[in-house]
Amino acid sequence: MGDKSLRRLKQTLNDWANQGLISWEQCQAIEAYEAKRPQVSWILYGFMSLGVAVLAIGIVSLIAANWRDIPGSIKLSLDFCILIALAIAVVYAWKRQRPMLYEALLSLFLLLCLASIGLISQVFHTGGELYMALLFWSAITFALSLAAQKSFVPFLWASLFILGFALFLLDGKLLHHLFYQRSTITYLILPLFCLLLAVIFQYSKRFPMHLNALRQLSLITGLIGLVVVESGLYGRSGNYHLNYFMFSYIFAALGLLLILLNPHYRKIQKWILCCIIAIYLFLFHLPSFGISSDLIYAILSVVLLISVALYFASIKSRKLFNLFILLAGLRVLIVYFQALGGLAYTGVGLILSGLLILISIWLWQRYRQPLQNWTEGFTA
Amino acid sequence: MTLIRNNLIIALVIPIIALAGLVAHKVYKINVGQEYILPILGFDPRDLLSGHYLIYRIDYGVSGLCSGMKYNQEKPAYVCLSPRSFSELKPQHCTAMISGHCRGSRFNAGIERFFVPQADARTLERAVRGRKGSIVLAVNRSGKALIKDLLIEDQPWRDYLSTLEQIESKQ
């Protein structure tokens, strides 16, 4: 804990001790415990993650250069020696309680495992696809990703697993016939798959960092999907066969079932999540109903973004609530540009938009607290 | 504390054993398989993880390989090496076969790429395009094939490059 945080904690503890909530002995014991804990700066941690990622890319690049003079057996032996040395170093860092070093070595070990799969593929000239390497890597490193103490490793694991899954949908022999013509349907499946995995992890309650990583990925892939469907990349017309949606229906149904059965969620949260999933599915079904109006897409997007914001309000995540309200506001603004034509109309539109935003800010400042209290309170 | 340490060690050992197992499996398949040499034709793209490779078509010396409209969608297929023939069903009287699948007019058996050093990719690509290349395969009884080596003008590609360098240095 940094000096500033420690000072803040001391103030809070003194305040609690003065109010008689905790004893002075407890206050001193907590202060001593926090002062002794190893300090990890989040800035340093961020740079460490960057350094590890760059180092790992360098190793992959060295492997990819495939030097002629070094036989495959020597390359593989060297690779396994480095893997074993890194594994010993990970245990050493854990034993010595060096959290930064431990996380850095753990990340490097995981990425080196992926590079090793590449090296094996190179030495034996296997004709496998990238998704095979990613899914195999995800399977053999899952247990290790659970040993992480910081969020980088779980996020790295979850991201590469989801990427492997996406490539499997697109390139895998099993589902090739379903996805080769409608590859953009993957953008519908991915957030639902992430959400389903997140709900499963929530049941276990033992892997909070994986749960967070999957939640973040469902948001990221969901937003990408929204951009794809809104920008027209997905297509606004054409015949979408029911088979294309099969996996999205399965993931959505399983996700909803687990959400509805999970006592962790409040009733209103269950309703909001149902709405979010239903709207997201409906957006991707619009071409099947022959709907191509920009306004309908925009209205659905705004409702979806506000629903997500309301969900975050209900879990008291103010930053994400504000972010999604802002995104909804931006989408409303874009409606003007889509709906109006000509300089005069655009000028009027922009003035109206500006006024609308200013009024919204004023209303927000005035009614923010009651609104937040309402969204947080009506769930209690 | 000891339990956590043991769990960490187990989690670290799992990927090492899995990767070692993968290597052992490939080595076993290469050593057990029957050796075949087949001519190839190809060009040079690259792989994100493993670097440059030559991608080629193997000349199985079989007529009617994956021909017809029915192969627009991927289907399993077999090439019998002795006697040479092609069929959609597993051949009955065949002493050595390669199993794969037809997609379009191409027969793929997972042996259509050979990783090469970045510096030598162009030279080898030219040689393969000039119909000087052939591939050494290890084929097992179930029809799975693995690449053992690439031959250029009937010599291993490393020897071919060394000979080429010697000729160039003399000139």
PDB file of C-alpha atoms in Angstrom, chain A residues 16-271:
ATOM      1  CA  TRP A  16     -13.523   4.547  13.644  1.00  0.00           C
ATOM      2  CA  ALA A  17     -11.508   4.213  16.883  1.00  0.00           C
ATOM      3  CA  ASN A  18     -12.731   7.651  18.033  1.00  0.00           C
ATOM      4  CA  GLN A  19     -16.320   6.573  17.328  1.00  0.00           C
ATOM      5  CA  GLY A  20     -15.732   3.417  19.376  1.00  0.00           C
ATOM      6  CA  LEU A  21     -16.356   1.097  16.398  1.00  0.00           C
ATOM      7  CA  ILE A  22     -12.963  -0.590  16.831  1.00  0.00           C
ATOM      8  CA  SER A  23     -10.450  -0.571  19.686  1.00  0.00           C
ATOM      9  CA  TRP A  24      -7.122   1.328  19.535  1.00  0.00           C
ATOM     10  CA  GLU A  25      -5.272  -2.023  19.680  1.00  0.00           C
ATOM     11  CA  GLN A  26      -7.151  -3.220  16.589  1.00  0.00           C
ATOM     12  CA  CYS A  27      -6.435   0.103  14.918  1.00  0.00           C
ATOM     13  CA  GLN A  28      -2.683  -0.245  15.541  1.00  0.00           C
ATOM     14  CA  ALA A  29      -2.702  -3.927  14.501  1.00  0.00           C
ATOM     15  CA  ILE A  30      -4.392  -3.102  11.152  1.00  0.00           C
ATOM     16  CA  GLU A  31      -1.952  -0.230  10.522  1.00  0.00           C
ATOM     17  CA  ALA A  32       1.064  -2.472  11.279  1.00  0.00           C
ATOM     18  CA  TYR A  33      -0.322  -5.242   9.015  1.00  0.00           C
ATOM     19  CA  GLU A  34      -0.935  -2.885   6.084  1.00  0.00           C
ATOM     20  CA  ALA A  35       2.503  -1.216   6.488  1.00  0.00           C
ATOM     21  CA  LYS A  36       4.241  -4.623   6.363  1.00  0.00           C
ATOM     22  CA  ARG A  37       2.433  -5.853   3.229  1.00  0.00           C
ATOM     23  CA  PRO A  38       4.584  -5.828   0.071  1.00  0.00           C
ATOM     24  CA  GLN A  39       3.953  -2.692  -1.989  1.00  0.00           C
ATOM     25  CA  VAL A  40       2.858  -3.111  -5.595  1.00  0.00           C
ATOM     26  CA  SER A  41       2.311   0.028  -7.602  1.00  0.00           C
ATOM     27  CA  TRP A  42      -0.370  -0.344 -10.279  1.00  0.00           C
ATOM     28  CA  ILE A  43       1.707   1.853 -12.607  1.00  0.00           C
ATOM     29  CA  LEU A  44       4.724  -0.438 -12.196  1.00  0.00           C
ATOM     30  CA  TYR A  45       2.447  -3.429 -12.625  1.00  0.00           C
ATOM     31  CA  GLY A  46       1.092  -1.992 -15.882  1.00  0.00           C
ATOM     32  CA  PHE A  47       4.597  -1.417 -17.256  1.00  0.00           C
ATOM     33  CA  MET A  48       5.608  -4.886 -16.090  1.00  0.00           C
ATOM     34  CA  SER A  49       2.714  -6.430 -18.077  1.00  0.00           C
ATOM     35  CA  LEU A  50       3.779  -4.437 -21.143  1.00  0.00           C
ATOM     36  CA  GLY A  51       7.414  -5.528 -20.716  1.00  0.00           C
ATOM     37  CA  VAL A  52       6.444  -9.195 -20.385  1.00  0.00           C
ATOM     38  CA  ALA A  53       4.198  -9.029 -23.468  1.00  0.00           C
ATOM     39  CA  VAL A  54       6.972  -7.390 -25.559  1.00  0.00           C
ATOM     40  CA  LEU A  55       9.545  -9.928 -24.300  1.00  0.00           C
ATOM     41  CA  ALA A  56       7.229 -12.827 -25.196  1.00  0.00           C
ATOM     42  CA  ILE A  57       6.626 -11.414 -28.707  1.00  0.00           C
ATOM     43  CA  GLY A  58      10.427 -11.174 -29.058  1.00  0.00           C
ATOM     44  CA  ILE A  59      10.790 -14.861 -28.135  1.00  0.00           C
ATOM     45  CA  VAL A  60       8.073 -15.849 -30.631  1.00  0.00           C
ATOM     46  CA  SER A  61       9.846 -13.774 -33.284  1.00  0.00           C
ATOM     47  CA  LEU A  62      13.177 -15.492 -32.534  1.00  0.00           C
ATOM     48  CA  ILE A  63      11.475 -18.877 -32.854  1.00  0.00           C
ATOM     49  CA  ALA A  64       9.753 -17.804 -36.065  1.00  0.00           C
ATOM     50  CA  ALA A  65      13.117 -16.821 -37.607  1.00  0.00           C
ATOM     51  CA  ASN A  66      13.818 -20.588 -37.623  1.00  0.00           C
ATOM     52  CA  TRP A  67      17.617 -20.658 -37.858  1.00  0.00           C
ATOM     53  CA  ARG A  68      18.888 -23.241 -40.267  1.00  0.00           C
ATOM     54  CA  ASP A  69      22.093 -24.092 -38.363  1.00  0.00           C
ATOM     55  CA  ILE A  70      20.307 -25.148 -35.168  1.00  0.00           C
ATOM     56  CA  PRO A  71      18.690 -28.613 -35.457  1.00  0.00           C
ATOM     57  CA  GLY A  72      15.120 -29.044 -34.245  1.00  0.00           C
ATOM     58  CA  SER A  73      16.149 -31.307 -31.357  1.00  0.00           C
ATOM     59  CA  ILE A  74      18.506 -28.624 -29.946  1.00  0.00           C
ATOM     60  CA  LYS A  75      15.814 -25.942 -30.312  1.00  0.00           C
ATOM     61  CA  LEU A  76      13.295 -28.107 -28.441  1.00  0.00           C
ATOM     62  CA  SER A  77      15.796 -29.040 -25.699  1.00  0.00           C
ATOM     63  CA  LEU A  78      16.690 -25.375 -25.169  1.00  0.00           C
ATOM     64  CA  ASP A  79      13.001 -24.467 -25.070  1.00  0.00           C
ATOM     65  CA  PHE A  80      12.255 -27.079 -22.384  1.00  0.00           C
ATOM     66  CA  CYS A  81      15.304 -25.979 -20.349  1.00  0.00           C
ATOM     67  CA  ILE A  82      14.016 -22.374 -20.366  1.00  0.00           C
ATOM     68  CA  LEU A  83      10.490 -23.570 -19.437  1.00  0.00           C
ATOM     69  CA  ILE A  84      11.796 -25.604 -16.477  1.00  0.00           C
ATOM     70  CA  ALA A  85      14.088 -22.770 -15.318  1.00  0.00           C
ATOM     71  CA  LEU A  86      11.147 -20.339 -15.489  1.00  0.00           C
ATOM     72  CA  ALA A  87       8.922 -22.754 -13.541  1.00  0.00           C
ATOM     73  CA  ILE A  88      11.569 -22.985 -10.787  1.00  0.00           C
ATOM     74  CA  ALA A  89      11.894 -19.182 -10.782  1.00  0.00           C
ATOM     75  CA  VAL A  90       8.088 -18.845 -10.407  1.00  0.00           C
ATOM     76  CA  VAL A  91       8.112 -21.091  -7.309  1.00  0.00           C
ATOM     77  CA  TYR A  92      11.131 -19.161  -5.933  1.00  0.00           C
ATOM     78  CA  ALA A  93       9.391 -15.780  -6.403  1.00  0.00           C
ATOM     79  CA  TRP A  94       6.244 -17.125  -4.716  1.00  0.00           C
ATOM     80  CA  LYS A  95       8.248 -18.520  -1.761  1.00  0.00           C
ATOM     81  CA  ARG A  96      10.157 -15.253  -1.308  1.00  0.00           C
ATOM     82  CA  GLN A  97       6.871 -13.303  -1.484  1.00  0.00           C
ATOM     83  CA  ARG A  98       7.884 -11.075  -4.385  1.00  0.00           C
ATOM     84  CA  PRO A  99       4.462 -10.367  -5.952  1.00  0.00           C
ATOM     85  CA  MET A 100       5.725  -8.319  -8.905  1.00  0.00           C
ATOM     86  CA  LEU A 101       8.415 -10.808  -9.865  1.00  0.00           C
ATOM     87  CA  TYR A 102       5.982 -13.701  -9.356  1.00  0.00           C
ATOM     88  CA  GLU A 103       3.375 -12.197 -11.703  1.00  0.00           C
ATOM     89  CA  ALA A 104       5.998 -11.252 -14.310  1.00  0.00           C
ATOM     90  CA  LEU A 105       7.520 -14.745 -14.352  1.00  0.00           C
ATOM     91  CA  LEU A 106       4.099 -16.411 -14.358  1.00  0.00           C
ATOM     92  CA  SER A 107       2.979 -14.324 -17.362  1.00  0.00           C
ATOM     93  CA  LEU A 108       6.239 -15.070 -19.156  1.00  0.00           C
ATOM     94  CA  PHE A 109       5.888 -18.794 -18.469  1.00  0.00           C
ATOM     95  CA  LEU A 110       2.343 -18.814 -19.881  1.00  0.00           C
ATOM     96  CA  LEU A 111       3.385 -16.962 -23.024  1.00  0.00           C
ATOM     97  CA  LEU A 112       6.434 -19.184 -23.441  1.00  0.00           C
ATOM     98  CA  CYS A 113       4.110 -22.213 -23.359  1.00  0.00           C
ATOM     99  CA  LEU A 114       2.284 -20.708 -26.359  1.00  0.00           C
ATOM    100  CA  ALA A 115       5.588 -20.018 -28.114  1.00  0.00           C
ATOM    101  CA  SER A 116       6.606 -23.649 -27.401  1.00  0.00           C
ATOM    102  CA  ILE A 117       3.487 -24.906 -29.193  1.00  0.00           C
ATOM    103  CA  GLY A 118       4.580 -22.766 -32.164  1.00  0.00           C
ATOM    104  CA  LEU A 119       8.078 -24.234 -31.979  1.00  0.00           C
ATOM    105  CA  ILE A 120       6.770 -27.833 -31.876  1.00  0.00           C
ATOM    106  CA  SER A 121       4.544 -27.048 -34.851  1.00  0.00           C
ATOM    107  CA  GLN A 122       7.593 -25.636 -36.678  1.00  0.00           C
ATOM    108  CA  VAL A 123       9.953 -28.525 -35.888  1.00  0.00           C
ATOM    109  CA  PHE A 124       7.425 -31.220 -36.856  1.00  0.00           C
ATOM    110  CA  HIS A 125       5.828 -29.223 -39.705  1.00  0.00           C
ATOM    111  CA  THR A 126       2.307 -29.804 -38.422  1.00  0.00           C
ATOM    112  CA  GLY A 127      -0.431 -28.285 -40.513  1.00  0.00           C
ATOM    113  CA  GLY A 128      -2.631 -27.249 -37.567  1.00  0.00           C
ATOM    114  CA  GLU A 129      -4.656 -24.041 -37.367  1.00  0.00           C
ATOM    115  CA  LEU A 130      -4.051 -21.176 -34.910  1.00  0.00           C
ATOM    116  CA  TYR A 131      -7.244 -21.995 -32.988  1.00  0.00           C
ATOM    117  CA  MET A 132      -5.891 -25.482 -32.216  1.00  0.00           C
ATOM    118  CA  ALA A 133      -2.740 -23.977 -30.669  1.00  0.00           C
ATOM    119  CA  LEU A 134      -4.790 -21.447 -28.655  1.00  0.00           C
ATOM    120  CA  LEU A 135      -7.315 -24.003 -27.369  1.00  0.00           C
ATOM    121  CA  PHE A 136      -4.576 -26.513 -26.481  1.00  0.00           C
ATOM    122  CA  TRP A 137      -2.664 -23.727 -24.684  1.00  0.00           C
ATOM    123  CA  SER A 138      -5.847 -22.693 -22.819  1.00  0.00           C
ATOM    124  CA  ALA A 139      -6.404 -26.277 -21.663  1.00  0.00           C
ATOM    125  CA  ILE A 140      -2.853 -26.877 -20.378  1.00  0.00           C
ATOM    126  CA  THR A 141      -2.474 -23.475 -18.677  1.00  0.00           C
ATOM    127  CA  PHE A 142      -5.925 -23.097 -17.088  1.00  0.00           C
ATOM    128  CA  ALA A 143      -4.815 -24.456 -13.698  1.00  0.00           C
ATOM    129  CA  LEU A 144      -1.805 -22.147 -13.730  1.00  0.00           C
ATOM    130  CA  SER A 145      -3.898 -19.092 -14.553  1.00  0.00           C
ATOM    131  CA  LEU A 146      -5.793 -19.763 -11.309  1.00  0.00           C
ATOM    132  CA  ALA A 147      -2.533 -19.291  -9.372  1.00  0.00           C
ATOM    133  CA  ALA A 148      -2.310 -15.616 -10.398  1.00  0.00           C
ATOM    134  CA  GLN A 149      -2.669 -12.949  -7.726  1.00  0.00           C
ATOM    135  CA  LYS A 150      -3.215 -10.027 -10.115  1.00  0.00           C
ATOM    136  CA  SER A 151      -5.635  -9.510 -12.975  1.00  0.00           C
ATOM    137  CA  PHE A 152      -3.223  -9.588 -15.961  1.00  0.00           C
ATOM    138  CA  VAL A 153      -2.769 -13.378 -16.161  1.00  0.00           C
ATOM    139  CA  PRO A 154      -6.513 -14.252 -15.912  1.00  0.00           C
ATOM    140  CA  PHE A 155      -7.297 -11.571 -18.509  1.00  0.00           C
ATOM    141  CA  LEU A 156      -4.563 -12.874 -20.813  1.00  0.00           C
ATOM    142  CA  TRP A 157      -5.805 -16.447 -20.415  1.00  0.00           C
ATOM    143  CA  ALA A 158      -9.466 -15.531 -20.961  1.00  0.00           C
ATOM    144  CA  SER A 159      -8.663 -13.314 -23.990  1.00  0.00           C
ATOM    145  CA  LEU A 160      -6.615 -15.983 -25.763  1.00  0.00           C
ATOM    146  CA  PHE A 161      -9.203 -18.648 -24.949  1.00  0.00           C
ATOM    147  CA  ILE A 162     -12.003 -16.509 -26.400  1.00  0.00           C
ATOM    148  CA  LEU A 163      -9.848 -15.737 -29.460  1.00  0.00           C
ATOM    149  CA  GLY A 164      -9.239 -19.483 -29.887  1.00  0.00           C
ATOM    150  CA  PHE A 165     -12.972 -20.128 -29.606  1.00  0.00           C
ATOM    151  CA  ALA A 166     -13.765 -17.421 -32.187  1.00  0.00           C
ATOM    152  CA  LEU A 167     -11.228 -18.856 -34.640  1.00  0.00           C
ATOM    153  CA  PHE A 168     -12.607 -22.337 -33.998  1.00  0.00           C
ATOM    154  CA  LEU A 169     -16.066 -21.121 -35.054  1.00  0.00           C
ATOM    155  CA  LEU A 170     -14.642 -19.586 -38.222  1.00  0.00           C
ATOM    156  CA  ASP A 171     -11.963 -22.095 -39.252  1.00  0.00           C
ATOM    157  CA  GLY A 172     -12.848 -25.325 -37.437  1.00  0.00           C
ATOM    158  CA  LYS A 173     -13.944 -28.242 -39.620  1.00  0.00           C
ATOM    159  CA  LEU A 174     -16.813 -29.050 -37.284  1.00  0.00           C
ATOM    160  CA  LEU A 175     -18.691 -25.782 -37.794  1.00  0.00           C
ATOM    161  CA  HIS A 176     -17.194 -24.548 -41.041  1.00  0.00           C
ATOM    162  CA  HIS A 177     -20.410 -25.201 -42.967  1.00  0.00           C
ATOM    163  CA  LEU A 178     -22.332 -22.967 -40.530  1.00  0.00           C
ATOM    164  CA  PHE A 179     -19.986 -19.998 -40.356  1.00  0.00           C
ATOM    165  CA  TYR A 180     -18.031 -19.698 -43.600  1.00  0.00           C
ATOM    166  CA  GLN A 181     -20.788 -17.718 -45.312  1.00  0.00           C
ATOM    167  CA  ARG A 182     -21.943 -15.692 -42.296  1.00  0.00           C
ATOM    168  CA  SER A 183     -18.740 -15.097 -40.342  1.00  0.00           C
ATOM    169  CA  THR A 184     -20.095 -11.875 -38.770  1.00  0.00           C
ATOM    170  CA  ILE A 185     -22.548 -13.980 -36.722  1.00  0.00           C
ATOM    171  CA  THR A 186     -19.484 -14.664 -34.509  1.00  0.00           C
ATOM    172  CA  TYR A 187     -19.906 -11.127 -33.104  1.00  0.00           C
ATOM    173  CA  LEU A 188     -23.294 -12.192 -31.756  1.00  0.00           C
ATOM    174  CA  ILE A 189     -22.016 -15.454 -30.275  1.00  0.00           C
ATOM    175  CA  LEU A 190     -18.868 -14.199 -28.514  1.00  0.00           C
ATOM    176  CA  PRO A 191     -20.412 -11.866 -25.884  1.00  0.00           C
ATOM    177  CA  LEU A 192     -23.091 -14.466 -25.107  1.00  0.00           C
ATOM    178  CA  PHE A 193     -20.403 -17.142 -24.700  1.00  0.00           C
ATOM    179  CA  CYS A 194     -18.333 -14.847 -22.421  1.00  0.00           C
ATOM    180  CA  LEU A 195     -21.450 -14.052 -20.400  1.00  0.00           C
ATOM    181  CA  LEU A 196     -22.290 -17.750 -20.028  1.00  0.00           C
ATOM    182  CA  LEU A 197     -18.745 -18.528 -18.804  1.00  0.00           C
ATOM    183  CA  ALA A 198     -18.871 -15.545 -16.418  1.00  0.00           C
ATOM    184  CA  VAL A 199     -22.151 -16.812 -14.916  1.00  0.00           C
ATOM    185  CA  ILE A 200     -20.629 -20.293 -14.516  1.00  0.00           C
ATOM    186  CA  PHE A 201     -17.569 -18.795 -12.767  1.00  0.00           C
ATOM    187  CA  GLN A 202     -19.894 -16.778 -10.542  1.00  0.00           C
ATOM    188  CA  TYR A 203     -21.431 -20.004  -9.252  1.00  0.00           C
ATOM    189  CA  SER A 204     -18.062 -21.300  -8.076  1.00  0.00           C
ATOM    190  CA  LYS A 205     -17.182 -17.993  -6.293  1.00  0.00           C
ATOM    191  CA  ARG A 206     -13.536 -19.118  -6.136  1.00  0.00           C
ATOM    192  CA  PHE A 207     -12.129 -17.395  -9.191  1.00  0.00           C
ATOM    193  CA  PRO A 208     -13.060 -13.708  -8.933  1.00  0.00           C
ATOM    194  CA  MET A 209     -10.315 -12.555 -11.320  1.00  0.00           C
ATOM    195  CA  HIS A 210     -11.442 -14.924 -14.080  1.00  0.00           C
ATOM    196  CA  LEU A 211     -15.004 -13.792 -13.468  1.00  0.00           C
ATOM    197  CA  ASN A 212     -13.916 -10.150 -13.871  1.00  0.00           C
ATOM    198  CA  ALA A 213     -11.897 -10.924 -17.004  1.00  0.00           C
ATOM    199  CA  LEU A 214     -14.881 -12.683 -18.605  1.00  0.00           C
ATOM    200  CA  ARG A 215     -17.237  -9.858 -17.627  1.00  0.00           C
ATOM    201  CA  GLN A 216     -14.866  -7.358 -19.218  1.00  0.00           C
ATOM    202  CA  LEU A 217     -14.568  -9.504 -22.337  1.00  0.00           C
ATOM    203  CA  SER A 218     -18.347  -9.846 -22.653  1.00  0.00           C
ATOM    204  CA  LEU A 219     -18.595  -6.039 -22.511  1.00  0.00           C
ATOM    205  CA  ILE A 220     -15.739  -5.517 -24.993  1.00  0.00           C
ATOM    206  CA  THR A 221     -17.009  -8.133 -27.477  1.00  0.00           C
ATOM    207  CA  GLY A 222     -20.571  -6.876 -26.997  1.00  0.00           C
ATOM    208  CA  LEU A 223     -19.558  -3.306 -27.836  1.00  0.00           C
ATOM    209  CA  ILE A 224     -17.591  -4.526 -30.878  1.00  0.00           C
ATOM    210  CA  GLY A 225     -20.677  -6.516 -31.945  1.00  0.00           C
ATOM    211  CA  LEU A 226     -22.844  -3.416 -31.544  1.00  0.00           C
ATOM    212  CA  VAL A 227     -20.469  -1.406 -33.754  1.00  0.00           C
ATOM    213  CA  VAL A 228     -20.468  -4.214 -36.362  1.00  0.00           C
ATOM    214  CA  VAL A 229     -24.259  -4.471 -36.482  1.00  0.00           C
ATOM    215  CA  GLU A 230     -24.741  -0.676 -36.483  1.00  0.00           C
ATOM    216  CA  SER A 231     -22.072   0.076 -39.091  1.00  0.00           C
ATOM    217  CA  GLY A 232     -23.652  -2.301 -41.595  1.00  0.00           C
ATOM    218  CA  LEU A 233     -20.705  -4.743 -41.613  1.00  0.00           C
ATOM    219  CA  TYR A 234     -23.147  -7.424 -40.469  1.00  0.00           C
ATOM    220  CA  GLY A 235     -25.484  -6.570 -43.325  1.00  0.00           C
ATOM    221  CA  ARG A 236     -28.946  -5.003 -43.237  1.00  0.00           C
ATOM    222  CA  SER A 237     -30.616  -7.445 -45.570  1.00  0.00           C
ATOM    223  CA  GLY A 238     -30.468 -11.074 -46.612  1.00  0.00           C
ATOM    224  CA  ASN A 239     -31.768 -14.382 -45.543  1.00  0.00           C
ATOM    225  CA  TYR A 240     -30.330 -15.542 -42.223  1.00  0.00           C
ATOM    226  CA  HIS A 241     -31.071 -19.203 -41.747  1.00  0.00           C
ATOM    227  CA  LEU A 242     -32.115 -20.330 -38.265  1.00  0.00           C
ATOM    228  CA  ASN A 243     -29.056 -22.633 -38.124  1.00  0.00           C
ATOM    229  CA  TYR A 244     -26.745 -19.599 -38.028  1.00  0.00           C
ATOM    230  CA  PHE A 245     -28.287 -18.547 -34.715  1.00  0.00           C
ATOM    231  CA  MET A 246     -28.255 -22.005 -33.138  1.00  0.00           C
ATOM    232  CA  PHE A 247     -25.205 -21.391 -30.928  1.00  0.00           C
ATOM    233  CA  SER A 248     -26.336 -17.928 -29.861  1.00  0.00           C
ATOM    234  CA  TYR A 249     -29.712 -19.385 -28.800  1.00  0.00           C
ATOM    235  CA  ILE A 250     -28.006 -22.155 -26.827  1.00  0.00           C
ATOM    236  CA  PHE A 251     -25.576 -19.802 -25.048  1.00  0.00           C
ATOM    237  CA  ALA A 252     -28.291 -17.203 -24.401  1.00  0.00           C
ATOM    238  CA  ALA A 253     -30.732 -19.824 -23.041  1.00  0.00           C
ATOM    239  CA  LEU A 254     -28.122 -21.448 -20.788  1.00  0.00           C
ATOM    240  CA  GLY A 255     -26.888 -18.046 -19.611  1.00  0.00           C
ATOM    241  CA  LEU A 256     -30.417 -16.871 -18.826  1.00  0.00           C
ATOM    242  CA  LEU A 257     -31.264 -20.108 -17.027  1.00  0.00           C
ATOM    243  CA  LEU A 258     -28.185 -19.842 -14.820  1.00  0.00           C
ATOM    244  CA  ILE A 259     -28.851 -16.154 -14.137  1.00  0.00           C
ATOM    245  CA  LEU A 260     -32.475 -16.848 -13.182  1.00  0.00           C
ATOM    246  CA  LEU A 261     -31.439 -19.709 -10.876  1.00  0.00           C
ATOM    247  CA  ASN A 262     -28.563 -17.785  -9.278  1.00  0.00           C
ATOM    248  CA  PRO A 263     -29.563 -16.299  -5.886  1.00  0.00           C
ATOM    249  CA  HIS A 264     -26.628 -13.864  -6.204  1.00  0.00           C
ATOM    250  CA  TYR A 265     -28.707 -11.700  -8.584  1.00  0.00           C
ATOM    251  CA  ARG A 266     -31.632  -9.633  -7.371  1.00  0.00           C
ATOM    252  CA  LYS A 267     -34.953  -9.897  -9.170  1.00  0.00           C
ATOM    253  CA  ILE A 268     -34.554  -6.564 -10.987  1.00  0.00           C
ATOM    254  CA  GLN A 269     -31.002  -7.464 -12.039  1.00  0.00           C
ATOM    255  CA  LYS A 270     -32.317 -10.688 -13.563  1.00  0.00           C
ATOM    256  CA  TRP A 271     -34.901  -8.693 -15.515  1.00  0.00           C
TER     257      TRP A 271
END
